Coordinates of C-alpha atoms in Angstrom, one line a residue:
X508 CA 35.5 42.0 -65.5
X509 CA 35.3 45.7 -65.1
X510 CA 33.3 47.8 -62.8
X511 CA 33.2 51.5 -62.7
X512 CA 32.0 54.2 -60.3
X513 CA 32.3 57.9 -59.5
X514 CA 35.8 58.9 -58.6
X515 CA 34.6 60.9 -55.6
X516 CA 34.8 58.1 -53.1
X517 CA 37.8 56.2 -54.4
X518 CA 40.1 57.1 -51.5
X519 CA 37.3 56.7 -48.9
X520 CA 38.6 59.8 -47.1
X521 CA 41.5 57.8 -45.7
X522 CA 45.1 59.1 -45.4
X523 CA 47.9 56.9 -46.8
X524 CA 49.8 56.1 -43.6
X525 CA 52.4 53.6 -42.7
X526 CA 51.8 51.4 -39.7
X527 CA 54.0 49.7 -37.2
X528 CA 53.8 45.9 -37.6
X529 CA 55.3 43.3 -35.2
X530 CA 57.7 40.9 -36.8
X531 CA 56.3 37.5 -38.0
X532 CA 57.4 34.5 -39.9
X533 CA 56.0 35.7 -43.2
X534 CA 56.3 39.5 -43.0
X535 CA 53.3 41.3 -44.4
X536 CA 53.2 45.0 -45.4
X537 CA 49.9 46.4 -44.2
X538 CA 48.6 49.5 -45.9
X539 CA 45.3 51.2 -45.9
X540 CA 42.3 49.1 -46.5
X541 CA 39.7 51.2 -48.4
X542 CA 36.9 49.5 -46.5
X543 CA 38.3 49.8 -43.0
X544 CA 36.4 52.8 -41.6
X545 CA 37.9 52.7 -38.1
X546 CA 41.5 51.8 -38.9
X547 CA 42.6 55.3 -38.0
X548 CA 41.8 57.0 -34.7
X549 CA 42.9 60.6 -34.2
X550 CA 43.9 61.6 -30.7
X551 CA 44.3 65.3 -29.8
X552 CA 46.7 66.3 -27.0
X553 CA 47.4 69.9 -25.7
X554 CA 50.3 71.5 -27.6
X555 CA 50.8 68.4 -29.7
X556 CA 50.2 67.6 -33.3
X557 CA 47.4 65.2 -34.3
X558 CA 48.6 61.6 -33.9
X559 CA 47.3 59.0 -36.1
X560 CA 47.3 55.5 -34.6
X561 CA 47.1 52.6 -37.0
X562 CA 46.8 49.0 -35.8
X563 CA 46.3 45.8 -37.7
X564 CA 42.7 45.7 -36.4
X565 CA 40.5 48.6 -35.5
X566 CA 41.6 50.8 -32.5
X567 CA 39.0 50.8 -29.8
X568 CA 38.6 53.8 -27.5
X569 CA 35.6 53.0 -25.4
X570 CA 34.1 55.9 -23.5
X571 CA 33.8 53.7 -20.4
X572 CA 35.7 50.5 -19.5
X573 CA 32.9 48.1 -18.8
X574 CA 32.8 44.4 -19.3
X575 CA 29.9 43.1 -21.4
X576 CA 27.4 40.5 -20.0
X577 CA 27.3 38.8 -23.3
X578 CA 28.5 35.2 -23.2
X579 CA 29.1 33.3 -26.5
X580 CA 29.7 29.7 -27.4
X581 CA 32.3 28.6 -29.9
X582 CA 30.6 26.8 -32.9
X583 CA 34.0 25.9 -34.4
X584 CA 37.6 25.6 -33.1
X585 CA 39.9 28.5 -33.9
X586 CA 43.7 28.4 -33.6
X587 CA 44.4 32.1 -34.0
X588 CA 46.2 33.7 -36.9
X589 CA 47.9 36.6 -35.1
X590 CA 49.6 37.1 -31.7
X591 CA 46.7 39.2 -30.5
X592 CA 44.1 36.5 -31.4
X593 CA 42.3 34.4 -28.8
X594 CA 42.4 30.7 -29.8
X595 CA 39.5 28.5 -28.6
X596 CA 38.0 25.0 -28.9
X597 CA 34.5 24.1 -30.1
X598 CA 32.0 24.5 -27.2
X599 CA 34.2 26.9 -25.3
X600 CA 32.4 29.8 -23.6
X601 CA 33.7 33.3 -23.8
X602 CA 32.7 36.7 -22.5
X603 CA 32.5 39.4 -25.2
X604 CA 34.4 42.6 -24.2
X605 CA 34.1 44.7 -27.3
X606 CA 32.1 44.1 -30.5
X607 CA 33.4 45.6 -33.7
X608 CA 32.7 44.3 -37.2
X609 CA 34.0 40.8 -38.0
X610 CA 36.4 40.8 -35.0
X611 CA 35.4 40.9 -31.4
X612 CA 37.5 41.2 -28.3
X613 CA 36.7 38.4 -25.8
X614 CA 37.9 36.7 -22.6
X615 CA 37.8 32.9 -22.4
X616 CA 35.9 31.6 -19.3
X617 CA 38.0 28.5 -19.4
X618 CA 41.5 30.0 -19.5
X619 CA 41.0 33.7 -18.6
X620 CA 43.0 34.7 -21.7
X621 CA 41.8 37.7 -23.8
X622 CA 42.1 38.4 -27.5
X623 CA 40.3 38.9 -30.8
X624 CA 37.9 36.3 -32.1
X625 CA 36.1 35.9 -35.4
X626 CA 32.5 36.9 -34.7
X627 CA 31.1 34.4 -37.2
X628 CA 32.7 31.5 -35.3
X629 CA 30.5 32.0 -32.1
X630 CA 26.9 32.4 -31.2
X631 CA 25.2 33.8 -28.1
X632 CA 25.2 31.0 -25.4
X633 CA 21.9 29.4 -24.3
X634 CA 20.0 30.4 -27.4
X635 CA 18.8 28.6 -30.5
X636 CA 21.7 30.1 -32.4
X637 CA 24.0 27.4 -30.9
X638 CA 21.8 24.6 -32.3
X639 CA 23.0 22.8 -35.5
X640 CA 19.5 23.0 -37.0
X641 CA 19.0 26.8 -36.5
X642 CA 20.0 29.0 -39.4
X643 CA 20.1 32.7 -38.5
X644 CA 19.5 35.4 -41.1
X645 CA 18.6 33.1 -44.0
X646 CA 15.9 33.8 -46.5
X647 CA 13.3 31.2 -47.7
X648 CA 15.1 31.0 -51.0
X649 CA 18.5 30.5 -49.5
X650 CA 17.1 27.9 -47.1
X651 CA 16.0 25.9 -50.2
X652 CA 19.4 26.3 -51.8
X653 CA 21.1 25.0 -48.6
X654 CA 18.7 22.0 -48.2
X655 CA 19.0 21.1 -51.9
X656 CA 22.8 21.1 -51.8
X657 CA 24.5 17.7 -52.6
X658 CA 25.5 17.1 -49.0
X659 CA 21.8 16.8 -47.9
X660 CA 19.3 14.0 -48.4
X661 CA 15.5 13.9 -48.1
X662 CA 14.5 14.5 -44.5
X663 CA 17.2 17.2 -44.0
X664 CA 15.7 20.2 -42.2
X665 CA 16.4 23.6 -40.6
X666 CA 14.6 26.1 -38.5
X667 CA 14.8 29.7 -39.7
X668 CA 13.4 33.1 -38.7
X669 CA 10.3 34.0 -40.7
X670 CA 10.8 36.7 -43.4
X671 CA 7.2 37.9 -43.2
X672 CA 6.4 37.6 -39.4
X673 CA 9.0 39.2 -37.2
X674 CA 9.7 37.0 -34.1
X675 CA 8.2 33.9 -35.7
X676 CA 10.0 30.8 -37.1
X677 CA 9.6 28.4 -40.0
X678 CA 10.5 24.7 -40.5
X679 CA 12.0 23.9 -43.9
X680 CA 12.3 20.2 -44.9
X681 CA 13.9 18.6 -47.9
X682 CA 11.4 16.2 -49.6
X683 CA 10.6 14.7 -53.0
X684 CA 7.6 15.5 -55.2
X685 CA 5.3 13.1 -57.0
X686 CA 7.8 12.8 -59.9
X687 CA 10.6 12.0 -57.5
X688 CA 12.3 15.4 -57.9
X689 CA 13.8 17.0 -54.8
X690 CA 11.8 19.8 -53.3
X691 CA 11.6 21.8 -50.1
X692 CA 8.5 22.1 -48.0
X693 CA 8.0 25.0 -45.5
X694 CA 5.8 25.0 -42.4
X695 CA 5.0 27.9 -40.2
X696 CA 5.8 27.5 -36.5
X697 CA 3.1 29.3 -34.6
X698 CA 3.3 30.7 -31.0
X699 CA 1.0 30.2 -28.1
X700 CA 0.2 33.0 -25.7
X701 CA 1.8 31.0 -22.8
X702 CA 5.0 30.7 -24.8
X703 CA 4.6 27.3 -26.4
X704 CA 4.8 26.4 -30.1
X705 CA 2.9 24.4 -32.7
X706 CA 2.7 23.6 -36.4
X707 CA -0.6 21.7 -36.1
X708 CA -3.0 22.9 -33.3
X709 CA -3.6 19.2 -32.6
X710 CA -0.3 19.0 -30.7
X711 CA 1.7 21.7 -29.0
X712 CA 5.2 21.9 -27.5
X713 CA 6.8 24.0 -24.6
X714 CA 9.7 24.8 -26.9
X715 CA 11.1 24.3 -30.4
X716 CA 13.7 21.8 -29.1
X717 CA 10.9 19.4 -28.0
X718 CA 9.1 20.0 -31.3
X719 CA 12.2 18.9 -33.2
X720 CA 12.5 15.7 -31.0
X721 CA 8.9 14.8 -31.7
X722 CA 9.1 15.1 -35.4
X723 CA 12.3 13.1 -35.5
X724 CA 10.2 10.1 -34.3
X725 CA 7.3 10.4 -36.7
X726 CA 6.0 12.8 -39.4
X727 CA 2.7 13.3 -37.6
X728 CA 1.2 15.2 -40.5
X729 CA 4.5 16.7 -42.0
X730 CA 5.6 15.5 -45.4
X731 CA 8.1 13.1 -43.7
X732 CA 9.8 12.7 -40.4
X733 CA 12.9 14.8 -39.7
X734 CA 16.3 13.1 -40.3
X735 CA 19.5 15.1 -40.0
X736 CA 19.9 18.9 -39.7
X737 CA 20.8 20.7 -42.9
X738 CA 24.5 20.5 -43.6
X739 CA 26.0 23.8 -42.4
X740 CA 29.3 24.7 -44.1
X741 CA 32.0 25.9 -41.7
X742 CA 32.1 29.6 -41.5
X743 CA 35.0 31.2 -43.4
X744 CA 37.6 33.0 -41.3
X745 CA 37.2 36.7 -41.6
X746 CA 40.2 38.3 -43.4
X747 CA 42.7 40.3 -41.5
X748 CA 40.9 43.7 -41.9
X749 CA 43.9 45.7 -42.9
X750 CA 45.9 43.1 -44.7
X751 CA 45.5 44.7 -48.1
X752 CA 48.8 45.1 -49.9
X753 CA 50.5 41.9 -48.7
X754 CA 53.9 40.3 -49.1
X755 CA 54.3 37.7 -51.9
X756 CA 56.1 35.6 -49.3
X757 CA 52.9 35.2 -47.3
X758 CA 51.3 33.3 -50.1
X759 CA 52.1 29.6 -50.6
X760 CA 50.9 28.3 -54.0
X761 CA 49.5 24.8 -53.7
X762 CA 47.7 23.8 -56.9
X763 CA 47.2 25.3 -60.3
X764 CA 43.5 25.4 -61.1
X765 CA 43.7 26.9 -64.6
X766 CA 45.2 29.4 -67.0
X767 CA 43.6 32.1 -69.1
X768 CA 44.6 34.8 -71.6
X769 CA 45.8 37.1 -68.9
X770 CA 47.4 34.7 -66.3
X771 CA 46.8 31.7 -64.1
X772 CA 44.6 30.8 -61.2
X773 CA 45.9 28.9 -58.1
X774 CA 44.7 27.4 -54.9
X775 CA 46.9 28.8 -52.2
X776 CA 47.3 29.4 -48.5
X777 CA 47.8 32.8 -46.9
X778 CA 50.2 32.6 -43.9
X779 CA 49.8 28.8 -44.0
X780 CA 46.3 29.1 -42.4
X781 CA 43.7 30.5 -44.8
X782 CA 42.8 28.8 -48.1
X783 CA 42.5 31.3 -50.9
X784 CA 42.4 31.6 -54.7
X785 CA 45.2 33.6 -56.3
X786 CA 44.9 35.1 -59.8
X787 CA 48.3 35.9 -61.3
X788 CA 48.4 38.5 -64.0
X789 CA 50.9 38.3 -66.8
X790 CA 53.5 41.2 -66.7
X791 CA 52.3 44.1 -68.9
X792 CA 48.6 43.1 -68.6
X793 CA 47.8 46.2 -66.7
X794 CA 49.5 49.1 -64.9
X795 CA 49.9 48.4 -61.2
X796 CA 48.8 52.0 -60.4
X797 CA 45.6 51.7 -62.5
X798 CA 44.9 48.3 -61.0
X799 CA 45.2 49.6 -57.4
X800 CA 42.9 52.4 -58.2
X801 CA 40.3 50.0 -59.5
X802 CA 41.0 47.4 -56.7
X803 CA 40.2 50.0 -54.1
X804 CA 36.7 50.3 -55.6
X805 CA 36.3 46.6 -56.1
X806 CA 37.0 45.9 -52.5
X807 CA 34.1 48.1 -51.4
X808 CA 31.7 45.7 -53.2
X809 CA 30.8 43.1 -50.6
X810 CA 27.8 40.8 -51.1
X811 CA 27.2 37.1 -50.7
X812 CA 26.8 36.7 -54.4
X813 CA 30.1 38.4 -55.3
X814 CA 33.5 36.7 -54.9
X815 CA 35.2 38.5 -52.1
X816 CA 38.5 40.3 -52.9
X817 CA 40.8 39.9 -49.9
X818 CA 44.2 41.4 -50.8
X819 CA 46.6 42.2 -53.6
X820 CA 50.4 42.0 -54.4
X821 CA 51.4 44.8 -56.7
X822 CA 55.0 45.7 -55.7
X823 CA 56.5 42.9 -57.7
X824 CA 55.1 41.5 -61.0
X825 CA 53.2 39.4 -61.7
X826 CA 50.4 41.1 -59.8
X827 CA 48.5 38.8 -57.5
X828 CA 44.8 39.1 -56.8
X829 CA 43.8 37.2 -53.6
X830 CA 40.2 36.2 -53.3
X831 CA 38.0 33.7 -51.5
X832 CA 38.3 30.1 -52.7
X833 CA 35.4 28.5 -54.6
X834 CA 35.7 24.7 -54.7
X835 CA 33.8 24.0 -58.0
X836 CA 35.7 26.6 -60.0
X837 CA 34.1 28.5 -62.9
X838 CA 30.5 28.1 -63.8
X839 CA 31.5 27.4 -67.4
X840 CA 33.7 24.5 -66.4
X841 CA 31.2 23.2 -63.9
X842 CA 28.4 23.2 -66.5
X843 CA 30.5 21.0 -68.7
X844 CA 31.3 18.5 -65.9
X845 CA 29.8 15.1 -65.1
X846 CA 28.3 16.5 -61.9
X847 CA 26.4 19.2 -63.7
X848 CA 24.9 16.7 -66.2
X849 CA 22.6 15.4 -63.4
X850 CA 21.2 18.8 -62.6
X851 CA 17.5 19.5 -63.3
X852 CA 16.1 22.6 -64.9
X853 CA 15.0 24.2 -61.5
X854 CA 18.7 24.2 -60.4
X855 CA 19.8 25.9 -63.7
X856 CA 17.1 28.5 -63.1
X857 CA 18.4 28.9 -59.6
X858 CA 21.9 29.5 -60.8
X859 CA 20.5 32.3 -63.0
X860 CA 18.6 33.8 -60.1
X861 CA 21.7 33.9 -57.9
X862 CA 23.7 35.7 -60.6
X863 CA 20.9 38.2 -61.1
X864 CA 20.9 38.8 -57.4
X865 CA 24.6 39.6 -57.4
X866 CA 24.2 41.9 -60.5
X867 CA 21.2 43.6 -58.8
X868 CA 23.7 44.6 -56.0
X869 CA 26.2 45.9 -58.5
X870 CA 23.3 47.8 -60.2
X871 CA 22.3 49.3 -56.9
X872 CA 25.9 50.4 -56.2
X873 CA 26.0 52.1 -59.7
X874 CA 28.8 49.9 -60.9
X875 CA 29.1 47.9 -64.1
X876 CA 30.7 44.5 -64.7
X877 CA 31.8 44.8 -68.4
X878 CA 32.5 41.1 -68.9
X879 CA 29.6 39.1 -67.5
X880 CA 29.7 35.4 -68.7
X881 CA 29.8 31.9 -67.2
X882 CA 33.7 31.9 -67.2
X883 CA 33.6 34.8 -64.8
X884 CA 31.1 33.2 -62.3
X885 CA 32.4 30.8 -59.7
X886 CA 30.6 27.9 -57.9
X887 CA 31.0 26.8 -54.3
X888 CA 30.9 23.2 -52.9
X889 CA 27.3 23.7 -52.0
X890 CA 26.5 25.0 -55.5
X891 CA 26.2 28.6 -54.7
X892 CA 27.2 31.0 -57.5
X893 CA 29.3 34.2 -57.0
X894 CA 30.3 36.7 -59.6
X895 CA 34.0 37.2 -60.1
X896 CA 36.4 39.5 -62.1
X897 CA 34.3 42.6 -61.7
X898 CA 36.8 45.5 -62.0
X899 CA 39.5 44.1 -64.3
X900 CA 38.3 44.8 -67.9
X901 CA 38.6 48.5 -67.5
X902 CA 42.3 48.4 -66.7
X903 CA 43.5 45.7 -69.0
X904 CA 46.0 47.1 -71.5
X905 CA 46.2 44.2 -73.9
X906 CA 45.5 45.6 -77.5
X907 CA 43.9 42.3 -78.5
X908 CA 41.4 42.8 -75.7
X909 CA 40.8 46.5 -75.6
X910 CA 40.4 46.9 -79.4
X911 CA 36.9 45.9 -80.1
X912 CA 38.0 44.0 -83.2
X913 CA 40.7 42.2 -81.1
X914 CA 40.8 38.5 -81.0
X915 CA 40.4 38.4 -77.2
X916 CA 37.4 40.8 -77.1
X917 CA 34.3 38.8 -75.9
X918 CA 32.2 39.9 -78.9
X919 CA 29.5 37.2 -78.5
X920 CA 28.7 38.5 -75.0
X921 CA 28.9 42.2 -75.7
X922 CA 26.0 44.5 -76.4
X923 CA 25.9 46.3 -79.8
X924 CA 26.2 49.8 -78.3
X925 CA 29.3 48.7 -76.4
X926 CA 30.9 47.2 -79.5
X927 CA 30.1 50.1 -81.8
X928 CA 30.5 53.1 -79.4
X929 CA 32.3 51.7 -76.3
X930 CA 29.1 52.5 -74.3
X931 CA 29.3 50.1 -71.3
X932 CA 26.5 50.5 -68.9
X933 CA 24.5 48.2 -66.5
X934 CA 22.1 47.8 -69.6
X935 CA 25.0 46.3 -71.6
X936 CA 25.6 44.0 -68.7
X937 CA 22.0 42.9 -69.0
X938 CA 22.6 42.0 -72.7
X939 CA 25.5 39.9 -71.5
X940 CA 23.3 38.3 -68.9
X941 CA 21.0 37.1 -71.6
X942 CA 23.9 35.3 -73.3
X943 CA 24.9 33.9 -69.9
X944 CA 21.4 32.4 -69.6
X945 CA 22.1 30.7 -73.0
X946 CA 25.3 29.2 -71.6
X947 CA 23.5 27.9 -68.5
X948 CA 20.6 26.3 -70.2
X949 CA 22.9 24.6 -72.8
X950 CA 25.4 23.4 -70.2
X951 CA 28.2 25.6 -71.3
X952 CA 27.8 25.6 -75.1
X953 CA 29.5 28.5 -77.0
X954 CA 26.8 31.1 -78.0
X955 CA 26.1 31.8 -81.6
X956 CA 27.3 28.3 -82.6
X957 CA 29.1 28.1 -86.0
X958 CA 29.3 31.9 -86.3
X959 CA 32.5 33.9 -86.3
X960 CA 32.8 37.1 -84.3
X961 CA 32.5 39.2 -87.4
X962 CA 29.3 37.3 -88.5
X963 CA 27.8 37.8 -85.0
X964 CA 28.5 41.6 -85.1
X965 CA 26.9 42.0 -88.6
X966 CA 23.9 39.7 -87.9
X967 CA 23.0 41.2 -84.5
X968 CA 23.2 44.7 -86.0
X969 CA 20.6 43.5 -88.5
X970 CA 18.3 42.2 -85.8
X971 CA 19.3 38.6 -85.6
X972 CA 18.9 36.9 -82.2
X973 CA 19.9 33.4 -81.2
X974 CA 16.9 31.0 -81.6
X975 CA 15.5 29.1 -78.6
X976 CA 17.9 26.2 -77.8
X977 CA 16.3 22.8 -77.5
X978 CA 16.1 22.4 -73.7
X979 CA 15.0 25.9 -73.0
X980 CA 11.4 26.5 -71.9
X981 CA 9.5 29.2 -73.9
X982 CA 9.1 31.3 -70.7
X983 CA 12.8 31.3 -70.1
X984 CA 13.5 32.2 -73.8
X985 CA 11.2 35.1 -73.4
X986 CA 13.3 36.3 -70.5
X987 CA 16.4 35.8 -72.5
X988 CA 15.2 37.8 -75.5
X989 CA 14.1 40.7 -73.2
X990 CA 17.8 41.1 -72.4
X991 CA 18.5 41.6 -76.1
X992 CA 16.3 44.6 -76.9
X993 CA 17.8 47.0 -79.3
X994 CA 17.3 50.0 -77.1
X995 CA 19.3 49.7 -73.8
X996 CA 16.5 51.5 -71.9
X997 CA 14.0 48.8 -73.0
X998 CA 16.0 46.0 -71.2
X999 CA 14.9 45.0 -67.7
X1000 CA 16.7 45.9 -64.5
X1001 CA 18.6 43.2 -62.6
X1002 CA 16.4 43.8 -59.6
X1003 CA 13.4 42.9 -61.7
X1004 CA 15.2 40.0 -63.3
X1005 CA 16.1 38.6 -59.9
X1006 CA 12.4 38.6 -58.8
X1007 CA 11.3 37.0 -62.0
X1008 CA 13.8 34.2 -61.8
X1009 CA 13.3 33.6 -58.1
X1010 CA 9.6 33.1 -58.7
X1011 CA 10.0 31.2 -61.9
X1012 CA 8.6 28.0 -60.3
X1013 CA 7.0 29.3 -57.1
X1014 CA 4.7 32.1 -58.5
X1015 CA 1.7 29.7 -58.5
X1016 CA 2.7 27.7 -55.3
X1017 CA 1.5 28.4 -51.8
X1018 CA 4.0 30.0 -49.6
X1019 CA 3.6 27.4 -46.8
X1020 CA 2.2 23.8 -46.6
X1021 CA -1.3 23.5 -45.1
X1022 CA -1.4 22.7 -41.4
X1023 CA -1.3 19.0 -40.9

């Protein structure tokens, strides 16, 4: 919880304007979205003042009215959330009129109607992007994560674009190794001069579709024959771009997921259509003004390893923080669950690598987290980790939390320089990351077992470090202790940590399987 950045870009150069909003069942007050770059369009007219036009989605002023030739196919059905949206069925074809961020303007070729569509719900027609087995813009590592998700079985596969060879493709298949442990094998798909494709030069194919059909019938040199395409979670609806400060009436609380020292967490629906998580903050936890200042910064942090902040409710306490919903809850709770008890060490290392990736992004953006621990990491249905609660610790006004000796202060996760001098940096986050590694490898055990906060402070100051826990490999413990160097500057960067953990098992393996 808690990230911090230069104040220079907090307002993003955007004027605080009111907008005209058509009436709806659940009225929402739309205010400036700090990440909406084109929400304002200035129009100059002779002898007139500047007029600022504000619409719910970006205003488009094309230099020339010209229809696009781009035809897209709906991958999922969409009912439409707003009057200006274009609803469609799965498989429906549409002509794209304007492309802009997450929302495109399109015309249905079936009905002739026009409106806005979520760009991640469609793919260009008559291309591989419409195939269930094709995964666009996915790395080798993420392909492995997707294939090893619980919904998939051995024989699950996907085709992806090669990271190393532009314009080339790779086939990734879920398999089992000699010990019966799930693994992913990768095969390069090579191109012929005449436009064909092959994995083994013994047999070639006119296109990738015919290659897939062939390997569905027999392995023919692959590790196993292809079964089902990798499970592809339904794309999440993009958030209404300028729905930032929203009405409490637009949120319908459905299920209480948990409660903490500063409030509760609920599963809820926004405008009865979008499933979200809502964190409610106890009155007096923080100043609404201070929170909004920090939230404007928090919303600019957008990465696939960070929980996305959608909107806030600050006009009436308790403050609501609306974020994307993560089905498996906090990493701490998940590690203690029955489902986690079956996880092998490689998956625990992968959790660590995913968190390091998210923190590397925060590091790159010159932010800090301030409260990095398993309780503040969330887990999706497909076991992807996302960092949460960045941005809150700095604005909490609870004396028991802000006072370093307070009962709520997370002493066991906090670096000595942060405890002693209040010096929070990305390097103090790295110290916390080392403790988080301990939580992961011990399936959620409390760090420094049997020691009080006071004993931890005194012992760490004298050079004490937690010993290697029983299930922890020596190589991982070495990584852990590198996070706990006395001098902050001697601790590694998150960028380096991500690369080390990503390659923890693959450093000595070949990148691709040999040609069959």
